[in-house]
Short mmCIF file of C-alpha atoms in Angstrom, two decimals:
data_model
loop_
_atom_site.label_atom_id
_atom_site.label_comp_id
_atom_site.label_asym_id
_atom_site.label_seq_id
_atom_site.Cartn_x
_atom_site.Cartn_y
_atom_site.Cartn_z
CA GLY A 13 -2.74 -6.86 -13.69
CA ALA A 14 1.04 -7.12 -13.74
CA VAL A 15 2.80 -9.29 -11.18
CA VAL A 16 5.26 -8.11 -8.59
CA SER A 17 6.96 -10.74 -6.41
CA GLN A 18 8.50 -9.99 -3.11
CA HIS A 19 10.81 -12.33 -1.22
CA PRO A 20 11.00 -13.46 1.50
CA SER A 21 7.46 -13.26 2.85
CA ARG A 22 8.73 -13.64 6.38
CA VAL A 23 12.14 -13.29 7.98
CA ILE A 24 13.48 -13.39 11.47
CA CYS A 25 16.95 -11.98 12.18
CA LYS A 26 19.08 -11.24 15.12
CA SER A 27 19.76 -7.68 16.25
CA GLY A 28 22.80 -6.20 14.63
CA THR A 29 22.56 -8.26 11.46
CA SER A 30 21.45 -7.17 7.98
CA VAL A 31 18.59 -8.53 6.01
CA LYS A 32 17.81 -8.17 2.32
CA ILE A 33 14.35 -8.08 0.76
CA GLU A 34 13.86 -8.50 -2.93
CA CYS A 35 11.14 -7.00 -5.14
CA ARG A 36 10.82 -8.33 -8.69
CA SER A 37 8.48 -7.33 -11.50
CA LEU A 38 7.84 -10.60 -13.24
CA ASP A 39 6.20 -9.59 -16.48
CA PHE A 40 7.07 -5.99 -17.06
CA GLN A 41 10.01 -3.63 -16.83
CA ALA A 42 9.67 -1.43 -13.77
CA THR A 43 11.22 1.94 -14.28
CA THR A 44 10.34 2.94 -10.77
CA MET A 45 9.93 0.99 -7.61
CA PHE A 46 8.76 2.06 -4.20
CA TRP A 47 9.32 0.73 -0.66
CA TYR A 48 6.82 1.08 2.15
CA ARG A 49 6.79 0.23 5.80
CA GLN A 50 3.79 -0.59 7.95
CA PHE A 51 3.85 -0.74 11.73
CA PRO A 52 1.02 -2.66 13.51
CA LYS A 53 -2.39 -1.00 13.22
CA GLN A 54 -1.03 1.82 11.07
CA SER A 55 -1.04 2.70 7.43
CA LEU A 56 1.58 2.13 4.84
CA MET A 57 4.21 4.85 4.88
CA LEU A 58 6.37 5.47 1.80
CA MET A 59 10.04 5.05 2.65
CA ALA A 60 11.76 5.65 -0.64
CA THR A 61 11.48 5.78 -4.40
CA SER A 62 14.05 4.07 -6.59
CA ASN A 63 14.61 4.49 -10.30
CA GLU A 64 16.61 1.96 -12.21
CA GLY A 65 20.26 2.92 -12.36
CA SER A 66 20.11 5.88 -10.05
CA LYS A 67 20.18 6.57 -6.35
CA ALA A 68 17.01 6.20 -4.41
CA THR A 69 15.11 9.16 -3.08
CA TYR A 70 14.22 8.78 0.63
CA GLU A 71 11.25 10.32 2.37
CA GLN A 72 11.87 12.61 5.29
CA GLY A 73 12.86 10.79 8.42
CA VAL A 74 14.06 7.61 6.69
CA GLU A 75 17.72 6.88 7.19
CA LYS A 76 19.36 6.17 3.84
CA ASP A 77 22.37 4.51 5.44
CA LYS A 78 20.18 2.12 7.38
CA PHE A 79 17.83 1.23 4.60
CA LEU A 80 19.93 0.55 1.52
CA ILE A 81 18.04 0.40 -1.74
CA ASN A 82 19.47 -0.94 -4.92
CA HIS A 83 17.63 -0.88 -8.23
CA ALA A 84 20.25 -2.41 -10.51
CA SER A 85 17.88 -3.72 -13.22
CA LEU A 86 14.49 -2.94 -14.55
CA THR A 87 12.99 -5.97 -12.83
CA LEU A 88 14.67 -6.04 -9.48
CA SER A 89 14.93 -3.71 -6.48
CA THR A 90 16.38 -4.71 -3.12
CA LEU A 91 15.95 -3.20 0.27
CA THR A 92 18.65 -4.01 2.81
CA VAL A 93 17.93 -3.24 6.48
CA THR A 94 21.36 -2.84 8.01
CA SER A 95 22.25 -3.39 11.66
CA ALA A 96 18.73 -4.29 12.40
CA HIS A 97 17.14 -3.40 15.74
CA PRO A 98 13.87 -4.74 17.21
CA GLU A 99 12.34 -1.34 16.36
CA ASP A 100 12.83 -2.20 12.70
CA SER A 101 10.40 -5.10 13.00
CA SER A 102 7.66 -4.19 10.61
CA PHE A 103 5.84 -5.15 7.46
CA TYR A 104 7.78 -3.98 4.34
CA ILE A 105 6.02 -3.87 1.01
CA CYS A 106 7.23 -2.82 -2.41
CA SER A 107 5.45 -1.59 -5.49
CA ALA A 108 6.64 -1.28 -9.09
CA GLY A 109 5.52 1.02 -11.89
CA GLY A 110 6.30 1.02 -15.57
CA GLY A 111 5.90 -1.18 -18.57
CA ALA A 112 3.93 -0.65 -21.72
CA GLY A 113 0.26 0.02 -21.04
CA ASN A 114 0.50 0.11 -17.25
CA THR A 115 -0.93 3.21 -15.71
CA GLU A 116 -0.65 2.27 -12.06
CA ALA A 117 1.85 0.59 -9.75
CA PHE A 118 1.49 -2.99 -8.62
CA PHE A 119 2.31 -4.24 -5.14
CA GLY A 120 4.26 -7.16 -3.89
CA GLN A 121 2.95 -9.48 -1.20
CA GLY A 122 5.02 -7.88 1.55
CA THR A 123 7.70 -9.09 3.94
CA ARG A 124 7.15 -9.49 7.70
CA LEU A 125 10.47 -8.69 9.35
CA THR A 126 10.98 -9.65 13.00
CA VAL A 127 14.23 -8.60 14.69
CA VAL A 128 15.01 -10.53 17.87
CA SER B 22 3.96 11.16 4.02
CA GLN B 23 0.29 10.32 3.91
CA GLN B 24 -1.90 11.91 1.27
CA GLY B 25 -5.23 11.60 2.84
CA GLU B 26 -7.48 11.05 5.71
CA GLU B 27 -10.05 8.36 6.09
CA ASP B 28 -13.15 8.25 8.21
CA PRO B 29 -14.22 6.62 10.23
CA GLN B 30 -11.04 5.25 11.70
CA ALA B 31 -13.04 2.28 12.93
CA LEU B 32 -16.46 0.91 12.02
CA SER B 33 -18.42 -1.93 13.63
CA ILE B 34 -21.55 -3.20 11.96
CA GLN B 35 -23.85 -6.22 11.87
CA GLU B 36 -23.65 -8.69 9.07
CA GLY B 37 -26.00 -7.71 6.27
CA GLU B 38 -25.66 -4.00 6.86
CA ASN B 39 -23.91 -1.65 4.49
CA ALA B 40 -20.51 -0.14 5.34
CA THR B 41 -19.39 3.24 4.06
CA MET B 42 -15.84 4.55 4.28
CA ASN B 43 -14.71 7.95 3.20
CA CYS B 44 -11.40 9.24 2.03
CA SER B 45 -10.16 12.71 1.48
CA TYR B 46 -6.90 13.73 -0.19
CA LYS B 47 -4.94 16.91 -0.69
CA THR B 48 -3.53 17.17 -4.19
CA SER B 49 -4.64 16.47 -7.72
CA ILE B 50 -4.57 12.83 -8.67
CA ASN B 51 -4.44 10.54 -11.67
CA ASN B 52 -6.34 7.80 -9.97
CA LEU B 53 -7.50 6.56 -6.61
CA GLN B 54 -7.55 2.97 -5.48
CA TRP B 55 -9.03 1.09 -2.60
CA TYR B 56 -7.29 -1.81 -0.92
CA ARG B 57 -8.23 -4.34 1.71
CA GLN B 58 -5.82 -5.76 4.23
CA ASN B 59 -6.56 -8.58 6.55
CA SER B 60 -4.68 -8.57 9.82
CA GLY B 61 -1.06 -9.39 9.27
CA ARG B 62 -1.46 -9.97 5.60
CA GLY B 63 -0.69 -8.19 2.27
CA LEU B 64 -2.77 -5.82 0.28
CA VAL B 65 -5.75 -6.95 -1.79
CA HIS B 66 -6.58 -4.56 -4.63
CA LEU B 67 -10.31 -3.85 -4.70
CA ILE B 68 -10.95 -1.16 -7.27
CA LEU B 69 -9.33 1.66 -9.16
CA ILE B 70 -11.11 4.77 -10.23
CA ARG B 71 -9.55 7.28 -12.54
CA SER B 72 -9.75 11.00 -12.14
CA ASN B 73 -12.24 11.38 -15.01
CA GLU B 74 -14.56 8.77 -13.50
CA ARG B 75 -17.25 9.49 -10.93
CA GLU B 76 -18.44 6.01 -9.94
CA LYS B 77 -17.42 2.37 -10.31
CA HIS B 78 -18.95 -0.85 -9.21
CA SER B 79 -17.44 -4.24 -8.59
CA GLY B 80 -19.74 -6.89 -7.06
CA ARG B 81 -20.84 -5.59 -3.73
CA LEU B 82 -18.46 -2.65 -3.87
CA ARG B 83 -19.32 0.83 -5.05
CA VAL B 84 -16.75 3.58 -5.19
CA THR B 85 -17.39 7.23 -5.86
CA LEU B 86 -14.95 9.98 -6.64
CA ASP B 87 -15.52 13.74 -6.35
CA THR B 88 -12.41 15.49 -7.58
CA SER B 89 -13.90 18.88 -6.78
CA LYS B 90 -14.05 17.92 -3.13
CA LYS B 91 -10.97 15.73 -3.30
CA SER B 92 -12.87 12.89 -1.74
CA SER B 93 -13.88 9.31 -2.37
CA SER B 94 -16.12 6.82 -0.69
CA LEU B 95 -16.25 3.04 -0.65
CA LEU B 96 -19.59 1.36 -0.05
CA ILE B 97 -19.73 -2.35 0.80
CA THR B 98 -23.30 -3.59 0.60
CA ALA B 99 -24.72 -6.58 2.43
CA SER B 100 -21.56 -6.96 4.51
CA ARG B 101 -20.29 -10.35 5.62
CA ALA B 102 -18.07 -11.37 8.51
CA ALA B 103 -15.40 -12.09 5.95
CA ASP B 104 -15.32 -8.42 5.08
CA THR B 105 -13.71 -7.72 8.45
CA ALA B 106 -10.41 -6.04 7.55
CA SER B 107 -8.68 -2.74 7.21
CA TYR B 108 -9.51 -0.71 4.18
CA PHE B 109 -7.14 1.89 2.64
CA CYS B 110 -7.57 4.47 -0.06
CA ALA B 111 -4.50 5.27 -2.07
CA THR B 112 -3.91 8.05 -4.47
CA GLU B 113 -1.53 8.22 -7.44
CA ALA B 114 -0.60 11.64 -8.71
CA GLY B 115 1.95 10.72 -11.29
CA GLY B 116 5.09 8.73 -11.68
CA PHE B 117 3.43 5.57 -10.15
CA LYS B 118 3.90 7.01 -6.64
CA THR B 119 1.11 5.77 -4.45
CA ILE B 120 0.24 7.44 -1.17
CA PHE B 121 -2.04 5.81 1.30
CA GLY B 122 -4.70 7.18 3.62
CA ALA B 123 -4.79 6.34 7.28
CA GLY B 124 -7.24 3.46 6.79
CA THR B 125 -10.51 2.34 8.23
CA ARG B 126 -10.75 -0.72 10.39
CA LEU B 127 -14.02 -2.49 9.66
CA PHE B 128 -15.48 -5.17 11.95
CA VAL B 129 -18.49 -7.07 10.77
CA LYS B 130 -20.26 -8.96 13.51
CA ALA B 131 -21.85 -12.24 12.56
#
């Protein structure tokens, strides 16, 4: 399958700071990328959908000003958690869809965010 | 939002036994996938079954799909302690948007 790379895999940041997570499709052009969040012992919840060159669409209950999503190119989407709080500590994972012949989305490895 | 429900929520079995997990979903789909996730780790893709397929096999895994009932099952045969993990079904209904079920936590006792 196609390869999606997510970076960093782990990050620790202080409360009040911002942290950026990158999601790259390495061998295909991703017209659409998705961001998920997973709290301990829970499932993955879709946060937002981003299409290259347009504003992201956020799921209900997700603060768009807190979770900034940029999809500036067909191979890169970024999620920035602004003014992070300990409650934002979670596992964030992206997926990417698109490219010739691909009929499903492919997932990155995930990012473990810890806010202290 | 979550698309589906999974049952059981948790399953504890002895090594060598079979494990069956069920998934139900709400809307029409293009495909359904099963993933495994070890504690604190990323997703491992297990198997994808398309809406026009009824059954797929991969090693010790067997997946069925019943679109009339909007349900799927994952069977792991001859389970091993290393199969201990959370298992998620995920549906894709178009546009690459994948929605996950609540998951089943499987514990295989050695």
